Short mmCIF file of C-alpha atoms in Angstrom, two decimals:
data_model
loop_
_atom_site.label_atom_id
_atom_site.label_comp_id
_atom_site.label_asym_id
_atom_site.label_seq_id
_atom_site.Cartn_x
_atom_site.Cartn_y
_atom_site.Cartn_z
CA ASP A 518 -6.24 -30.76 -20.40
CA ALA A 519 -5.15 -33.49 -17.52
CA GLY A 520 -2.61 -32.04 -15.00
CA VAL A 521 0.40 -33.97 -13.94
CA THR A 522 -0.47 -37.26 -12.82
CA GLN A 523 1.74 -39.48 -10.31
CA SER A 524 1.55 -43.27 -9.51
CA PRO A 525 1.11 -44.83 -6.96
CA THR A 526 -0.68 -42.33 -4.30
CA HIS A 527 0.75 -44.20 -1.47
CA LEU A 528 3.35 -46.57 -0.79
CA ILE A 529 4.43 -48.51 2.15
CA LYS A 530 7.96 -50.15 2.04
CA THR A 531 10.28 -51.63 4.67
CA ARG A 532 14.06 -50.47 4.99
CA GLY A 533 16.43 -52.22 2.28
CA GLN A 534 13.61 -52.65 -0.05
CA GLN A 535 13.45 -50.70 -3.55
CA VAL A 536 10.81 -48.46 -4.92
CA THR A 537 9.88 -46.87 -8.22
CA LEU A 538 7.69 -43.79 -8.68
CA ARG A 539 6.00 -42.64 -11.80
CA CYS A 540 5.12 -39.40 -13.31
CA SER A 541 3.27 -38.03 -16.45
CA PRO A 542 3.69 -34.63 -17.43
CA ILE A 543 1.16 -32.24 -18.68
CA SER A 544 0.63 -32.70 -22.42
CA GLY A 545 3.18 -30.47 -24.45
CA HIS A 546 5.70 -30.38 -21.59
CA LYS A 547 9.10 -31.78 -22.07
CA SER A 548 10.77 -31.09 -18.94
CA VAL A 549 9.90 -33.07 -15.37
CA SER A 550 11.50 -32.37 -11.96
CA TRP A 551 11.27 -34.65 -9.00
CA TYR A 552 11.27 -33.11 -5.42
CA GLN A 553 11.37 -34.84 -1.95
CA GLN A 554 9.16 -33.28 0.75
CA VAL A 555 9.75 -34.45 4.25
CA LEU A 556 6.99 -33.59 6.68
CA GLY A 557 7.12 -30.14 8.06
CA GLN A 558 9.92 -29.05 5.52
CA GLY A 559 9.77 -27.26 2.07
CA PRO A 560 10.52 -29.50 -1.07
CA GLN A 561 13.97 -30.28 -1.92
CA PHE A 562 15.00 -30.56 -5.69
CA ILE A 563 16.27 -34.35 -6.67
CA PHE A 564 16.53 -34.32 -10.27
CA GLN A 565 15.27 -32.60 -13.71
CA TYR A 566 15.07 -34.34 -16.86
CA TYR A 567 14.59 -32.30 -20.39
CA GLU A 568 14.19 -34.10 -23.64
CA LYS A 569 15.09 -37.63 -21.97
CA GLU A 570 18.42 -36.07 -20.61
CA GLU A 571 19.24 -35.49 -16.99
CA ARG A 572 19.63 -31.66 -16.63
CA GLY A 573 20.08 -31.09 -13.25
CA ARG A 574 20.84 -33.18 -10.13
CA GLY A 575 20.48 -32.13 -6.24
CA ASN A 576 22.09 -33.07 -3.28
CA PHE A 577 21.08 -36.89 -2.85
CA PRO A 578 22.82 -39.93 -2.72
CA ASP A 579 23.47 -42.53 -5.66
CA ARG A 580 20.79 -44.57 -4.22
CA PHE A 581 18.32 -42.22 -6.16
CA SER A 582 18.01 -42.50 -9.68
CA ALA A 583 15.70 -41.18 -12.41
CA ARG A 584 14.90 -41.59 -16.20
CA GLN A 585 12.64 -39.76 -18.87
CA PHE A 586 10.89 -41.96 -21.52
CA PRO A 587 10.05 -40.99 -25.08
CA ASN A 588 6.62 -39.84 -24.31
CA TYR A 589 8.27 -37.44 -21.68
CA SER A 590 6.74 -39.45 -18.54
CA SER A 591 9.56 -39.85 -15.99
CA GLU A 592 10.40 -42.83 -13.19
CA LEU A 593 12.39 -42.04 -9.90
CA ASN A 594 13.95 -45.01 -8.51
CA VAL A 595 15.08 -45.30 -5.01
CA ASN A 596 17.38 -48.21 -3.58
CA ALA A 597 18.32 -49.33 -0.23
CA LEU A 598 15.37 -47.40 1.46
CA LEU A 599 16.24 -46.09 4.60
CA LEU A 600 13.68 -44.84 7.41
CA GLY A 601 14.86 -40.99 6.31
CA ASP A 602 13.66 -41.56 2.82
CA SER A 603 10.03 -41.18 4.20
CA ALA A 604 8.57 -37.96 2.24
CA LEU A 605 6.18 -36.76 -0.22
CA TYR A 606 7.64 -37.07 -3.62
CA LEU A 607 6.46 -34.69 -6.09
CA CYS A 608 6.75 -34.52 -9.80
CA ALA A 609 6.91 -31.24 -11.34
CA SER A 610 6.02 -30.43 -15.06
CA THR A 611 7.58 -27.57 -16.70
CA PRO A 612 6.71 -25.91 -20.39
CA PRO A 613 9.63 -23.71 -21.69
CA SER A 614 10.30 -20.65 -19.93
CA ASP A 615 7.30 -21.02 -17.43
CA THR A 616 6.34 -22.15 -13.95
CA GLN A 617 6.73 -25.65 -12.56
CA TYR A 618 3.26 -27.57 -12.38
CA PHE A 619 3.26 -29.98 -9.67
CA GLY A 620 1.59 -33.39 -9.47
CA PRO A 621 -0.49 -34.71 -6.52
CA GLY A 622 2.42 -36.57 -5.09
CA THR A 623 3.66 -39.91 -3.65
CA ARG A 624 3.49 -40.57 -0.38
CA LEU A 625 6.30 -42.96 0.91
CA THR A 626 6.40 -44.56 4.15
CA VAL A 627 9.34 -46.69 5.07
CA LEU A 628 8.91 -49.02 8.26
CA GLU B 103 24.76 -22.49 -2.09
CA LEU B 104 21.46 -20.57 -2.41
CA LYS B 105 19.52 -20.13 0.73
CA VAL B 106 15.80 -18.98 0.97
CA GLU B 107 14.42 -17.83 4.36
CA GLN B 108 10.98 -17.03 5.24
CA ASN B 109 9.16 -15.36 8.05
CA PRO B 110 7.44 -15.92 9.99
CA LEU B 111 7.42 -19.96 9.94
CA PHE B 112 4.12 -19.79 11.81
CA LEU B 113 1.35 -16.96 11.58
CA SER B 114 -1.71 -17.18 13.55
CA MET B 115 -4.20 -14.28 12.64
CA GLN B 116 -7.85 -13.05 13.09
CA GLU B 117 -10.36 -12.91 10.16
CA GLY B 118 -10.34 -9.50 8.85
CA LYS B 119 -6.65 -8.57 9.57
CA ASN B 120 -3.85 -7.76 7.17
CA TYR B 121 -0.14 -9.34 7.73
CA THR B 122 2.78 -9.79 5.54
CA ILE B 123 5.13 -13.03 4.59
CA TYR B 124 8.82 -12.28 4.17
CA CYS B 125 11.13 -14.13 1.83
CA ASN B 126 14.75 -13.42 1.49
CA TYR B 127 17.21 -15.23 -0.56
CA SER B 128 20.77 -15.19 -0.98
CA THR B 129 21.80 -15.13 -4.76
CA THR B 130 20.47 -13.54 -7.71
CA SER B 131 17.62 -15.17 -9.12
CA ASP B 132 15.66 -15.53 -12.53
CA ARG B 133 12.44 -15.88 -11.05
CA LEU B 134 10.35 -16.16 -7.75
CA TYR B 135 7.55 -18.13 -7.00
CA TRP B 136 4.69 -18.22 -4.50
CA TYR B 137 2.97 -21.71 -3.67
CA ARG B 138 0.19 -22.72 -1.59
CA GLN B 139 0.11 -26.21 0.17
CA ASP B 140 -2.95 -27.58 2.22
CA PRO B 141 -2.48 -30.40 4.53
CA GLY B 142 -1.76 -33.67 3.09
CA LYS B 143 -1.98 -31.72 -0.56
CA SER B 144 0.43 -31.02 -3.40
CA LEU B 145 1.56 -27.59 -4.35
CA GLU B 146 -0.62 -25.03 -6.14
CA SER B 147 0.74 -22.13 -7.97
CA LEU B 148 -0.08 -18.72 -6.75
CA PHE B 149 2.30 -16.03 -8.41
CA VAL B 150 5.55 -15.97 -10.55
CA LEU B 151 7.53 -12.84 -10.32
CA LEU B 152 10.15 -12.32 -13.17
CA SER B 153 11.58 -8.81 -12.78
CA ASN B 154 12.52 -6.21 -10.26
CA GLY B 155 9.37 -4.25 -9.03
CA ALA B 156 7.01 -6.87 -10.02
CA VAL B 157 3.86 -6.97 -8.35
CA LYS B 158 0.80 -9.50 -8.72
CA GLN B 159 -2.63 -9.39 -6.86
CA GLU B 160 -5.25 -12.11 -6.83
CA GLY B 161 -7.94 -11.50 -4.41
CA ARG B 162 -6.69 -11.00 -1.06
CA LEU B 163 -3.26 -12.02 -1.65
CA MET B 164 -0.66 -9.87 -3.38
CA ALA B 165 2.75 -10.57 -4.08
CA SER B 166 6.07 -8.25 -4.89
CA LEU B 167 9.39 -8.72 -6.00
CA ASP B 168 12.56 -6.59 -4.97
CA THR B 169 15.39 -8.24 -6.60
CA LYS B 170 18.17 -5.39 -5.41
CA ALA B 171 17.21 -6.16 -1.85
CA ARG B 172 16.49 -9.91 -2.83
CA LEU B 173 13.04 -9.79 -1.00
CA SER B 174 9.63 -10.79 -1.80
CA THR B 175 6.54 -10.13 0.01
CA LEU B 176 2.92 -11.95 0.25
CA HIS B 177 0.72 -9.66 1.78
CA ILE B 178 -2.53 -10.97 2.98
CA THR B 179 -5.50 -8.46 2.96
CA ALA B 180 -8.55 -8.92 5.29
CA ALA B 181 -7.92 -12.74 5.75
CA VAL B 182 -10.74 -15.43 5.72
CA HIS B 183 -10.49 -18.73 7.27
CA ASP B 184 -10.00 -20.03 3.69
CA LEU B 185 -6.57 -18.70 3.38
CA SER B 186 -5.65 -21.09 6.15
CA ALA B 187 -2.63 -23.24 4.56
CA THR B 188 0.90 -23.21 4.46
CA TYR B 189 2.61 -20.88 1.97
CA PHE B 190 6.19 -21.55 0.39
CA CYS B 191 8.67 -19.14 -2.00
CA ALA B 192 10.56 -20.60 -4.23
CA VAL B 193 13.57 -19.41 -6.09
CA ASP B 194 14.43 -20.27 -9.87
CA ILE B 195 17.93 -20.65 -10.56
CA PHE B 196 18.24 -21.54 -14.51
CA GLY B 197 21.56 -22.58 -15.86
CA GLU B 198 22.09 -23.27 -19.60
CA THR B 199 23.42 -26.88 -18.78
CA SER B 200 21.82 -27.43 -15.33
CA GLY B 201 18.11 -26.25 -16.22
CA SER B 202 15.69 -24.99 -13.86
CA ARG B 203 15.50 -25.80 -10.34
CA LEU B 204 13.59 -24.56 -7.52
CA THR B 205 15.10 -23.98 -4.04
CA PHE B 206 12.03 -23.45 -1.49
CA GLY B 207 12.03 -21.68 1.89
CA GLU B 208 10.83 -23.54 4.92
CA GLY B 209 7.41 -22.26 4.64
CA THR B 210 4.85 -20.11 6.66
CA GLN B 211 2.13 -21.89 7.95
CA LEU B 212 -1.13 -19.43 8.32
CA THR B 213 -4.11 -20.21 10.33
CA VAL B 214 -6.89 -17.71 10.11
CA ASN B 215 -8.91 -17.55 13.06
CA PRO B 216 -12.44 -16.73 13.16
#
């Protein structure tokens, strides 16, 4: 079975721009979570979606938004990019009552 | 607010030696995870600990959980160079309406020297 996939792998944007990151969960997993990992730190929870509904939101500004589609894939959108948004963005896929499996991540650089 | 603290944050050890990484957390949790991350890579799941007294072992790594002390340990036995990586513990707080979310520690950067 394919694991969690994310696209793109790397992305370079300038301040003020908008970005969309994509994630496809493992087949059969209905829950997707997004995390931000700044260099040298542990990942921080941004959003969780289950059956296309937002189930949780971390301490991130409204510039961050997400959605989940009927096929359970998900998009994370970040508007008005700041230098501090530069990070590795990780998507995690979760079966019911089990561990979270992380995708390879999208490395976002904001210049 | 849930806090997860790991120590040490940096660990340099010789091959063949043993050491323990500690993970303390501040509130009751449903489960605790250990992940490994290689430089520039994603997170690889190592262990899931679900109950007090749980112990799991895989190769040279063994993880344990004491929910009363809110403490998990990751013990490394006879370290080898391939274990060099950053190790994270993460605590899962599940709510019926909020779902599952992981709170990570700062990570322990392990370097195993020949």
